[in-house]
């Protein structure tokens, strides 16, 4: 199953929060599991020691087909469509 990944150019065009993009580069991403409809990733901040789970849900409409369990997601992404650093990290590091 192939998640809907944004290209680097799209990440720049969509005017996401600059701080979120910068922070995304410092996070580590590990794939947790994949099902027929979902792909889940653990996104860790090696400096803060925090971890969030990002899940791609193919049955949902963009941009909310990407979800995260962080506070930014529930307060900002759902209202503005602007992804948190954790989701952006999965997009930026998908080839690793
Ligand atoms: Zn998040």
Coordinates of C-alpha atoms and ligand atoms in Angstrom, one line a residue:
X1 CA 0.0 0.0 0.0
X2 CA 1.4 3.4 -1.0
X3 CA 0.6 6.3 1.3
X4 CA -0.1 9.7 -0.4
X5 CA 3.3 11.3 0.1
X6 CA 3.9 15.0 -0.5
X7 CA 7.0 15.9 -2.7
X8 CA 9.6 18.3 -1.3
X9 CA 8.2 21.0 -3.7
X10 CA 4.7 20.5 -2.4
X11 CA 5.8 20.8 1.2
X12 CA 7.3 24.2 0.3
X13 CA 4.3 25.3 -1.8
X14 CA 1.7 24.4 0.9
X15 CA 3.0 27.1 3.2
X16 CA 3.4 24.8 6.3
X17 CA 4.7 26.3 9.4
X18 CA 8.5 26.9 8.9
X19 CA 9.4 25.9 12.4
X20 CA 7.5 22.6 11.9
X21 CA 9.5 21.9 8.7
X22 CA 12.8 22.7 10.5
X23 CA 11.9 20.5 13.4
X24 CA 10.8 17.7 11.1
X25 CA 14.4 17.4 9.9
X26 CA 15.6 16.6 13.5
X27 CA 13.1 13.8 14.1
X28 CA 13.6 10.1 13.5
X29 CA 11.0 7.9 11.8
X30 CA 10.4 4.2 12.0
X31 CA 7.7 2.3 10.4
X32 CA 5.6 0.4 12.9
X33 CA 3.1 -1.6 10.9
X34 CA 1.1 -1.7 7.7
X35 CA -2.4 -3.1 7.0
X36 CA -4.5 -3.1 3.9
X37 CA -5.7 0.5 4.7
X38 CA -3.2 2.0 7.2
X39 CA 0.5 2.6 7.6
X40 CA 1.8 3.6 11.0
X41 CA 5.1 5.3 11.9
X42 CA 6.8 6.1 15.2
X43 CA 8.2 9.6 15.1
X44 CA 10.7 10.4 17.9
X45 CA 12.4 13.5 19.0
X46 CA 15.9 12.3 20.1
X47 CA 16.6 15.5 22.0
X48 CA 13.3 15.7 24.0
X49 CA 12.8 12.0 24.2
X50 CA 9.2 12.3 23.0
X51 CA 7.4 10.0 20.6
X52 CA 4.2 10.3 18.6
X53 CA 2.4 7.9 16.3
X54 CA 1.6 9.0 12.8
X55 CA -0.9 7.0 10.8
X56 CA -1.8 7.2 7.1
X57 CA -5.5 6.2 6.7
X58 CA -6.3 5.6 3.0
X59 CA -10.1 5.7 3.6
X60 CA -10.0 9.3 4.7
X61 CA -10.0 12.4 2.4
X62 CA -6.8 14.6 2.2
X63 CA -5.4 16.4 4.0
X64 CA -6.7 14.4 7.0
X65 CA -5.8 11.1 5.6
X66 CA -2.6 11.7 7.6
X67 CA -3.1 11.7 11.4
X68 CA -1.0 12.2 14.5
X69 CA -1.6 11.8 18.2
X70 CA 0.0 15.1 19.2
X71 CA -1.6 18.3 20.5
X72 CA -0.7 20.4 17.4
X73 CA -2.7 17.9 15.2
X74 CA -5.9 18.2 17.2
X75 CA -5.6 22.0 17.6
X76 CA -4.1 23.1 14.3
X77 CA -4.0 20.4 11.6
X78 CA -7.7 19.6 11.9
X79 CA -8.7 23.3 11.6
X80 CA -6.1 24.5 9.1
X81 CA -4.8 21.5 7.2
X82 CA -1.2 22.4 8.2
X83 CA 0.7 19.3 9.2
X84 CA 2.6 18.9 12.5
X85 CA 6.4 18.3 12.5
X86 CA 5.7 14.6 13.0
X87 CA 3.7 14.1 9.8
X88 CA 6.2 16.3 7.9
X89 CA 9.0 14.1 9.2
X90 CA 7.4 11.0 7.7
X91 CA 7.1 12.8 4.4
X92 CA 10.7 14.2 4.4
X93 CA 12.3 10.9 5.5
X94 CA 10.3 8.4 3.6
X95 CA 13.2 7.2 1.6
X96 CA 15.4 6.3 4.6
Ligands
LIG1 ZN1 2.2 15.4 15.4

